[in-house]
mmCIF file of C-alpha atoms in Angstrom:
data_model
loop_
_atom_site.group_PDB
_atom_site.id
_atom_site.type_symbol
_atom_site.label_atom_id
_atom_site.label_comp_id
_atom_site.label_asym_id
_atom_site.label_seq_id
_atom_site.Cartn_x
_atom_site.Cartn_y
_atom_site.Cartn_z
ATOM 1 C CA MET A 1 142.178 108.889 133.361
ATOM 2 C CA ALA A 2 142.485 107.185 130.310
ATOM 3 C CA ALA A 3 139.701 104.727 131.810
ATOM 4 C CA THR A 4 137.903 107.821 133.043
ATOM 5 C CA SER A 5 138.327 109.655 129.334
ATOM 6 C CA GLU A 6 137.051 105.770 127.487
ATOM 7 C CA PRO A 7 133.650 106.039 127.714
ATOM 8 C CA LEU A 8 133.166 109.458 126.657
ATOM 9 C CA ARG A 9 135.237 108.817 123.491
ATOM 10 C CA ASP A 10 132.901 106.097 123.133
ATOM 11 C CA LEU A 11 129.678 108.111 123.488
ATOM 12 C CA VAL A 12 131.198 110.033 120.813
ATOM 13 C CA ARG A 13 132.218 107.563 118.687
ATOM 14 C CA ARG A 14 128.394 106.098 119.069
ATOM 15 C CA HIS A 15 126.950 109.471 119.219
ATOM 16 C CA ARG A 16 124.969 108.724 115.359
ATOM 17 C CA GLU A 17 124.011 105.973 115.911
ATOM 18 C CA PRO A 18 120.412 105.530 115.756
ATOM 19 C CA ALA A 19 119.532 103.739 119.126
ATOM 20 C CA VAL A 20 121.953 107.062 120.328
ATOM 21 C CA VAL A 21 119.683 109.583 119.036
ATOM 22 C CA GLN A 22 116.039 107.994 119.451
ATOM 23 C CA THR A 23 117.100 107.974 123.499
ATOM 24 C CA VAL A 24 118.371 111.933 122.820
ATOM 25 C CA ARG A 25 115.263 113.137 120.999
ATOM 26 C CA SER A 26 112.845 110.311 123.486
ATOM 27 C CA THR A 27 113.863 112.556 126.091
ATOM 28 C CA ALA A 28 114.130 116.167 125.057
ATOM 29 C CA ALA A 29 110.261 116.424 124.401
ATOM 30 C CA ALA A 30 109.265 114.485 126.854
ATOM 31 C CA VAL A 31 111.170 117.206 128.600
ATOM 32 C CA VAL A 32 109.674 119.689 126.979
ATOM 33 C CA SER A 33 105.786 119.014 126.949
ATOM 34 C CA TYR A 34 105.720 118.765 130.743
ATOM 35 C CA VAL A 35 107.324 122.162 130.726
ATOM 36 C CA ILE A 36 104.945 123.478 128.527
ATOM 37 C CA ALA A 37 101.867 121.607 130.894
ATOM 38 C CA LEU A 38 102.252 123.505 133.544
ATOM 39 C CA ARG A 39 102.015 126.383 132.171
ATOM 40 C CA LEU A 40 98.896 125.743 129.848
ATOM 41 C CA SER A 41 98.268 123.043 132.052
ATOM 42 C CA ALA A 42 95.688 123.870 135.873
ATOM 43 C CA GLU A 43 97.118 120.243 136.278
ATOM 44 C CA PRO A 44 99.815 120.670 139.261
ATOM 45 C CA VAL A 45 101.473 118.123 137.613
ATOM 46 C CA PRO A 46 100.401 117.284 133.894
ATOM 47 C CA LEU A 47 102.491 114.262 133.267
ATOM 48 C CA THR A 48 100.110 113.114 130.973
ATOM 49 C CA ALA A 49 102.616 115.190 128.149
ATOM 50 C CA PRO A 50 105.447 114.139 128.480
ATOM 51 C CA LEU A 51 104.039 111.270 129.218
ATOM 52 C CA THR A 52 102.728 111.193 125.406
ATOM 53 C CA ALA A 53 105.585 112.820 124.304
ATOM 54 C CA LEU A 54 108.015 109.762 125.037
ATOM 55 C CA LEU A 55 104.791 107.398 123.556
ATOM 56 C CA VAL A 56 104.225 109.195 120.514
ATOM 57 C CA VAL A 57 108.680 109.778 119.467
ATOM 58 C CA GLN A 58 109.241 106.116 118.088
ATOM 59 C CA VAL A 59 111.824 106.048 116.048
ATOM 60 C CA THR A 60 110.498 107.309 112.709
ATOM 61 C CA LEU A 61 108.954 110.033 111.643
ATOM 62 C CA TYR A 62 105.558 107.924 110.012
ATOM 63 C CA SER A 63 105.347 105.447 113.348
ATOM 64 C CA THR A 64 104.972 109.270 115.199
ATOM 65 C CA LEU A 65 102.520 110.208 112.864
ATOM 66 C CA THR A 66 99.976 107.302 113.403
ATOM 67 C CA THR A 67 101.421 106.888 117.029
ATOM 68 C CA GLY A 68 99.596 110.689 117.801
ATOM 69 C CA ILE A 69 97.193 109.963 115.994
ATOM 70 C CA ARG A 70 95.721 107.160 117.496
ATOM 71 C CA ARG A 71 97.021 108.267 121.331
ATOM 72 C CA VAL A 72 94.651 111.402 121.224
ATOM 73 C CA ASN A 73 92.247 109.779 120.076
ATOM 74 C CA SER A 74 92.700 107.616 122.908
ATOM 75 C CA VAL A 75 92.783 109.476 125.295
ATOM 76 C CA VAL A 76 89.075 111.769 124.091
ATOM 77 C CA ALA A 77 87.066 109.056 123.939
ATOM 78 C CA GLY A 78 88.205 108.115 127.672
ATOM 79 C CA VAL A 79 87.214 111.801 128.276
ATOM 80 C CA LEU A 80 84.033 111.791 126.434
ATOM 81 C CA ILE A 81 83.114 108.090 128.559
ATOM 82 C CA ALA A 82 83.936 109.735 131.716
ATOM 83 C CA ILE A 83 82.073 112.759 131.348
ATOM 84 C CA GLY A 84 79.097 111.021 130.186
ATOM 85 C CA PHE A 85 78.873 108.428 133.332
ATOM 86 C CA SER A 86 80.011 111.408 135.585
ATOM 87 C CA ALA A 87 76.193 112.902 134.358
ATOM 88 C CA LEU A 88 74.508 110.057 134.950
ATOM 89 C CA VAL A 89 75.941 107.528 138.045
ATOM 90 C CA GLY A 90 79.078 108.401 140.604
ATOM 91 C CA LEU A 91 81.298 106.735 141.006
ATOM 92 C CA SER A 92 80.986 103.061 143.042
ATOM 93 C CA TRP A 93 82.043 99.471 141.695
ATOM 94 C CA TRP A 94 79.551 98.198 139.926
ATOM 95 C CA SER A 95 79.852 101.407 137.903
ATOM 96 C CA LEU A 96 83.776 101.337 137.619
ATOM 97 C CA GLY A 97 83.069 97.648 135.793
ATOM 98 C CA LEU A 98 80.982 99.516 133.140
ATOM 99 C CA VAL A 99 83.166 102.199 132.899
ATOM 100 C CA ILE A 100 85.899 98.989 131.879
ATOM 101 C CA LEU A 101 83.903 97.490 129.669
ATOM 102 C CA ALA A 102 82.918 100.646 127.640
ATOM 103 C CA SER A 103 85.581 102.193 127.414
ATOM 104 C CA LEU A 104 87.689 98.907 125.689
ATOM 105 C CA VAL A 105 85.094 98.117 123.765
ATOM 106 C CA ILE A 106 85.100 101.866 122.577
ATOM 107 C CA GLY A 107 88.405 101.427 122.370
ATOM 108 C CA ARG A 108 88.123 98.388 119.452
ATOM 109 C CA PHE A 109 85.866 100.772 116.580
ATOM 110 C CA VAL A 110 87.946 104.479 117.312
ATOM 111 C CA LYS A 111 90.929 102.140 115.945
ATOM 112 C CA VAL A 112 93.038 103.045 118.066
ATOM 113 C CA GLY A 113 95.447 100.221 118.039
ATOM 114 C CA GLU A 114 97.527 99.269 121.231
ATOM 115 C CA PHE A 115 95.777 101.827 122.815
ATOM 116 C CA VAL A 116 93.336 100.659 123.830
ATOM 117 C CA PRO A 117 93.853 100.625 127.870
ATOM 118 C CA GLU A 118 94.836 103.500 126.862
ATOM 119 C CA VAL A 119 90.733 104.620 126.452
ATOM 120 C CA ALA A 120 89.836 102.904 129.987
ATOM 121 C CA ILE A 121 92.842 103.946 131.947
ATOM 122 C CA SER A 122 91.847 108.040 130.515
ATOM 123 C CA ALA A 123 88.231 107.761 131.947
ATOM 124 C CA MET A 124 89.759 105.996 135.332
ATOM 125 C CA LEU A 125 90.900 109.131 135.819
ATOM 126 C CA VAL A 126 88.896 111.758 134.973
ATOM 127 C CA LEU A 127 85.613 110.042 136.815
ATOM 128 C CA GLY A 128 87.707 109.713 140.217
ATOM 129 C CA VAL A 129 88.615 113.677 140.872
ATOM 130 C CA THR A 130 85.746 116.000 142.029
ATOM 131 C CA GLN A 131 85.929 118.474 138.965
ATOM 132 C CA VAL A 132 85.124 116.245 135.991
ATOM 133 C CA THR A 133 85.235 118.601 133.810
ATOM 134 C CA GLU A 134 88.107 120.299 134.215
ATOM 135 C CA THR A 135 89.949 117.515 135.048
ATOM 136 C CA ALA A 136 89.000 116.268 131.582
ATOM 137 C CA TRP A 137 89.862 118.323 129.960
ATOM 138 C CA ASP A 138 93.745 119.371 130.882
ATOM 139 C CA ARG A 139 94.148 116.455 130.044
ATOM 140 C CA VAL A 140 93.175 116.106 126.812
ATOM 141 C CA LEU A 141 95.102 119.418 126.247
ATOM 142 C CA GLU A 142 97.682 117.491 127.628
ATOM 143 C CA THR A 143 97.992 114.666 126.272
ATOM 144 C CA LEU A 144 97.655 117.119 122.752
ATOM 145 C CA ILE A 145 100.693 119.457 123.809
ATOM 146 C CA GLY A 146 102.317 115.839 124.019
ATOM 147 C CA ALA A 147 101.802 114.496 121.214
ATOM 148 C CA VAL A 148 102.906 118.545 119.281
ATOM 149 C CA VAL A 149 105.461 117.915 120.653
ATOM 150 C CA GLY A 150 106.315 115.150 119.685
ATOM 151 C CA LEU A 151 105.093 115.037 116.201
ATOM 152 C CA LEU A 152 107.159 118.617 116.400
ATOM 153 C CA PHE A 153 110.506 116.948 117.565
ATOM 154 C CA ASN A 154 110.890 114.585 114.420
ATOM 155 C CA VAL A 155 109.896 117.239 112.342
ATOM 156 C CA LEU A 156 112.589 120.155 113.598
ATOM 157 C CA PHE A 157 114.685 116.542 114.255
ATOM 158 C CA VAL A 158 114.739 114.935 111.562
ATOM 159 C CA PRO A 159 114.662 110.599 112.903
ATOM 160 C CA PRO A 160 118.103 108.163 112.138
ATOM 161 C CA VAL A 161 117.481 107.020 108.899
ATOM 162 C CA TRP A 162 117.573 102.410 110.776
ATOM 163 C CA VAL A 163 118.712 101.174 106.545
ATOM 164 C CA SER A 164 122.474 100.986 108.255
ATOM 165 C CA ASP A 165 121.364 98.616 111.529
ATOM 166 C CA ALA A 166 119.156 95.776 108.687
ATOM 167 C CA SER A 167 121.864 96.372 106.527
ATOM 168 C CA ALA A 168 124.433 94.998 109.258
ATOM 169 C CA ALA A 169 121.350 92.018 110.250
ATOM 170 C CA ILE A 170 121.480 91.186 106.731
ATOM 171 C CA ASN A 171 125.261 91.163 106.263
ATOM 172 C CA ASP A 172 125.034 89.197 109.733
ATOM 173 C CA LEU A 173 122.677 86.117 108.697
ATOM 174 C CA SER A 174 124.604 86.170 105.477
ATOM 175 C CA GLY A 175 128.521 85.633 107.012
ATOM 176 C CA ARG A 176 126.229 82.680 109.318
ATOM 177 C CA MET A 177 124.823 80.480 107.036
ATOM 178 C CA ARG A 178 128.332 80.462 104.499
ATOM 179 C CA GLY A 179 130.885 79.909 107.038
ATOM 180 C CA LEU A 180 128.124 76.898 108.235
ATOM 181 C CA LEU A 181 127.894 75.712 105.195
ATOM 182 C CA ALA A 182 131.978 75.813 104.406
ATOM 183 C CA HIS A 183 132.352 74.307 107.254
ATOM 184 C CA ILE A 184 129.412 71.647 106.026
ATOM 185 C CA ALA A 185 131.809 71.262 102.692
ATOM 186 C CA GLU A 186 135.150 70.853 105.351
ATOM 187 C CA GLU A 187 133.705 67.644 106.640
ATOM 188 C CA LEU A 188 132.272 66.392 103.721
ATOM 189 C CA GLY A 189 135.456 63.961 102.615
ATOM 190 C CA GLU A 190 135.543 62.527 106.603
ATOM 191 C CA HIS A 191 134.131 60.636 108.049
ATOM 192 C CA THR A 192 130.212 62.558 110.151
ATOM 193 C CA PRO A 193 129.314 61.312 113.110
ATOM 194 C CA VAL A 194 125.431 61.211 113.503
ATOM 195 C CA ALA A 195 126.136 63.654 116.751
ATOM 196 C CA ARG A 196 127.987 66.586 114.397
ATOM 197 C CA ALA A 197 125.195 66.060 111.449
ATOM 198 C CA ALA A 198 122.548 66.776 114.091
ATOM 199 C CA ALA A 199 124.812 70.030 115.869
ATOM 200 C CA ARG A 200 124.788 71.739 112.063
ATOM 201 C CA LEU A 201 121.065 70.615 111.767
ATOM 202 C CA HIS A 202 119.848 72.789 114.820
ATOM 203 C CA GLU A 203 122.862 75.233 113.359
ATOM 204 C CA ALA A 204 120.572 75.430 110.204
ATOM 205 C CA ARG A 205 116.914 75.639 112.140
ATOM 206 C CA ARG A 206 118.112 78.593 114.559
ATOM 207 C CA LEU A 207 119.969 80.340 111.753
ATOM 208 C CA ASP A 208 115.586 79.514 110.451
ATOM 209 C CA HIS A 209 114.105 80.792 113.046
ATOM 210 C CA ASP A 210 116.799 84.181 113.128
ATOM 211 C CA ILE A 211 115.067 85.335 110.296
ATOM 212 C CA VAL A 212 112.487 86.576 112.041
ATOM 213 C CA GLN A 213 114.432 88.925 113.572
ATOM 214 C CA VAL A 214 115.962 89.959 110.510
ATOM 215 C CA ASP A 215 113.029 91.258 109.428
ATOM 216 C CA ALA A 216 111.554 93.186 111.933
ATOM 217 C CA ALA A 217 114.548 94.927 111.946
ATOM 218 C CA LEU A 218 114.035 95.485 107.913
ATOM 219 C CA ARG A 219 110.594 96.184 108.694
ATOM 220 C CA GLN A 220 111.763 98.876 111.051
ATOM 221 C CA ALA A 221 114.012 100.764 108.050
ATOM 222 C CA GLU A 222 111.863 100.405 105.411
ATOM 223 C CA GLU A 223 109.671 102.294 108.050
ATOM 224 C CA SER A 224 112.483 104.619 108.746
ATOM 225 C CA LEU A 225 112.613 105.369 104.679
ATOM 226 C CA ARG A 226 108.672 106.687 103.909
ATOM 227 C CA LEU A 227 108.645 110.273 104.492
ATOM 228 C CA ASN A 228 111.933 110.703 105.253
ATOM 229 C CA PRO A 229 113.888 114.064 104.228
ATOM 230 C CA ARG A 230 116.490 112.414 104.241
ATOM 231 C CA VAL A 231 116.650 109.385 102.291
ATOM 232 C CA LYS A 232 116.798 111.152 98.521
ATOM 233 C CA GLU A 233 115.326 106.864 96.749
ATOM 234 C CA PRO A 234 114.070 105.686 99.638
ATOM 235 C CA GLU A 235 112.200 102.744 96.882
ATOM 236 C CA LEU A 236 115.524 102.321 95.887
ATOM 237 C CA SER A 237 116.972 101.500 99.316
ATOM 238 C CA ARG A 238 113.745 98.891 100.606
ATOM 239 C CA VAL A 239 114.287 97.229 97.408
ATOM 240 C CA VAL A 240 117.899 96.402 97.717
ATOM 241 C CA LEU A 241 117.039 95.531 101.335
ATOM 242 C CA ARG A 242 113.917 93.617 100.683
ATOM 243 C CA THR A 243 115.514 91.610 97.543
ATOM 244 C CA GLY A 244 118.290 90.304 100.457
ATOM 245 C CA LEU A 245 116.827 88.769 103.460
ATOM 246 C CA ASP A 246 114.206 87.097 100.482
ATOM 247 C CA THR A 247 116.820 84.969 99.072
ATOM 248 C CA LEU A 248 118.539 84.694 102.437
ATOM 249 C CA GLU A 249 115.425 83.234 102.745
ATOM 250 C CA ILE A 250 115.300 80.547 100.573
ATOM 251 C CA CYS A 251 119.394 79.828 101.031
ATOM 252 C CA ALA A 252 118.157 79.527 104.574
ATOM 253 C CA VAL A 253 115.452 76.802 103.831
ATOM 254 C CA ILE A 254 117.713 75.017 101.414
ATOM 255 C CA LEU A 255 120.705 74.569 103.802
ATOM 256 C CA ARG A 256 118.330 73.607 106.332
ATOM 257 C CA VAL A 257 117.009 70.721 103.670
ATOM 258 C CA SER A 258 120.596 69.780 103.205
ATOM 259 C CA CYS A 259 121.729 69.293 106.625
ATOM 260 C CA ARG A 260 118.280 67.296 106.815
ATOM 261 C CA THR A 261 119.432 64.922 104.495
ATOM 262 C CA LEU A 262 123.686 64.976 105.706
ATOM 263 C CA THR A 263 121.798 63.475 108.793
ATOM 264 C CA ASP A 264 119.741 61.224 107.461
ATOM 265 C CA LEU A 265 122.964 59.941 105.356
ATOM 266 C CA ALA A 266 124.653 60.374 108.454
ATOM 267 C CA LYS A 267 122.610 57.560 110.082
ATOM 268 C CA THR A 268 122.304 55.039 107.666
ATOM 269 C CA GLN A 269 126.296 55.555 107.065
ATOM 270 C CA PRO A 270 127.563 55.169 111.213
ATOM 271 C CA THR A 271 131.618 54.458 109.567
ATOM 272 C CA GLY A 272 133.620 55.516 106.567
ATOM 273 C CA ILE A 273 133.115 58.766 103.891
ATOM 274 C CA ILE A 274 128.937 59.798 103.408
ATOM 275 C CA PHE A 275 129.839 60.888 99.264
ATOM 276 C CA SER A 276 132.524 59.445 97.368
ATOM 277 C CA PRO A 277 135.402 61.765 96.586
ATOM 278 C CA ALA A 278 134.264 63.334 93.153
ATOM 279 C CA ALA A 279 130.675 63.665 94.685
ATOM 280 C CA THR A 280 132.920 65.489 97.863
ATOM 281 C CA ARG A 281 134.476 67.386 95.391
ATOM 282 C CA GLY A 282 132.312 68.672 93.799
ATOM 283 C CA CYS A 283 129.869 70.082 96.357
ATOM 284 C CA ARG A 284 132.800 71.959 97.859
ATOM 285 C CA THR A 285 133.475 73.940 94.716
ATOM 286 C CA CYS A 286 129.352 74.143 94.046
ATOM 287 C CA SER A 287 130.201 75.801 97.742
ATOM 288 C CA VAL A 288 132.951 77.953 96.187
ATOM 289 C CA ILE A 289 131.319 78.890 93.630
ATOM 290 C CA CYS A 290 127.895 79.951 95.016
ATOM 291 C CA PRO A 291 128.797 81.771 97.717
ATOM 292 C CA MET A 292 125.227 83.521 100.617
ATOM 293 C CA PRO A 293 124.603 86.358 99.020
ATOM 294 C CA SER A 294 125.770 89.601 101.215
ATOM 295 C CA GLY A 295 123.619 92.426 101.987
ATOM 296 C CA PRO A 296 123.381 95.324 100.994
ATOM 297 C CA SER A 297 125.055 98.041 101.479
ATOM 298 C CA PRO A 298 123.549 100.761 104.121
ATOM 299 C CA HIS A 299 124.691 103.445 100.915
#
């Protein structure tokens, strides 16, 4: 009984996490849009509506607005292309190729972003049916239903703020940097083999590469602050987060260069210690009084 209730308690504890909230919101929006499309669309299985809602309901309100507009534009463009081709030629291998080519080219000009393939998909689906006009506008209607439902879900159920996740990523990265710096300081007073110094250099390079992932989390947090009524001072939160990451980027460069220098010095000192005792004490003192910056508070 205890083993069964533990996952339930864990789910209750995590119900406010952004990933859990986003999953529930996306699922609910897709189901609601499908139910509405069943009543308004002539299609027996209007799957375009839940698909659109699933794509439109993004992790932030700002991205939902922009994604919804691009999604509707892509479908409308594809439908218009299909109607134009159906009035001139039938469906054959060469007309299909022309439809795909025209859709992909036009999709670049109407600025639908990542939904350029959707222009061609909409055109092909509409062109492949007998009643082109009716099916075309049913697809547009389903897309509008999905987009509107997705937008309403983000307005009525405000998306989560991803500041805590970005702050946790910054804190984790800064903690790993400080740990590496502490290990280097502890080893300065003893012989440093080349293999150990090279391993520290590899770790420093890995930390430098991980900044890209932290930056992605920070960008998501910054976007979640835009147009979000939950946040009272979005600009302050954005500046605090960005300042923390900018500082870590400088620290990562300094740490990588320091490890590179220690590796080169270790190659010139196959035996004995690299620095004198006085220099070693100075480096250790510096590592203590100049700790790595921690990430900003999510609040």
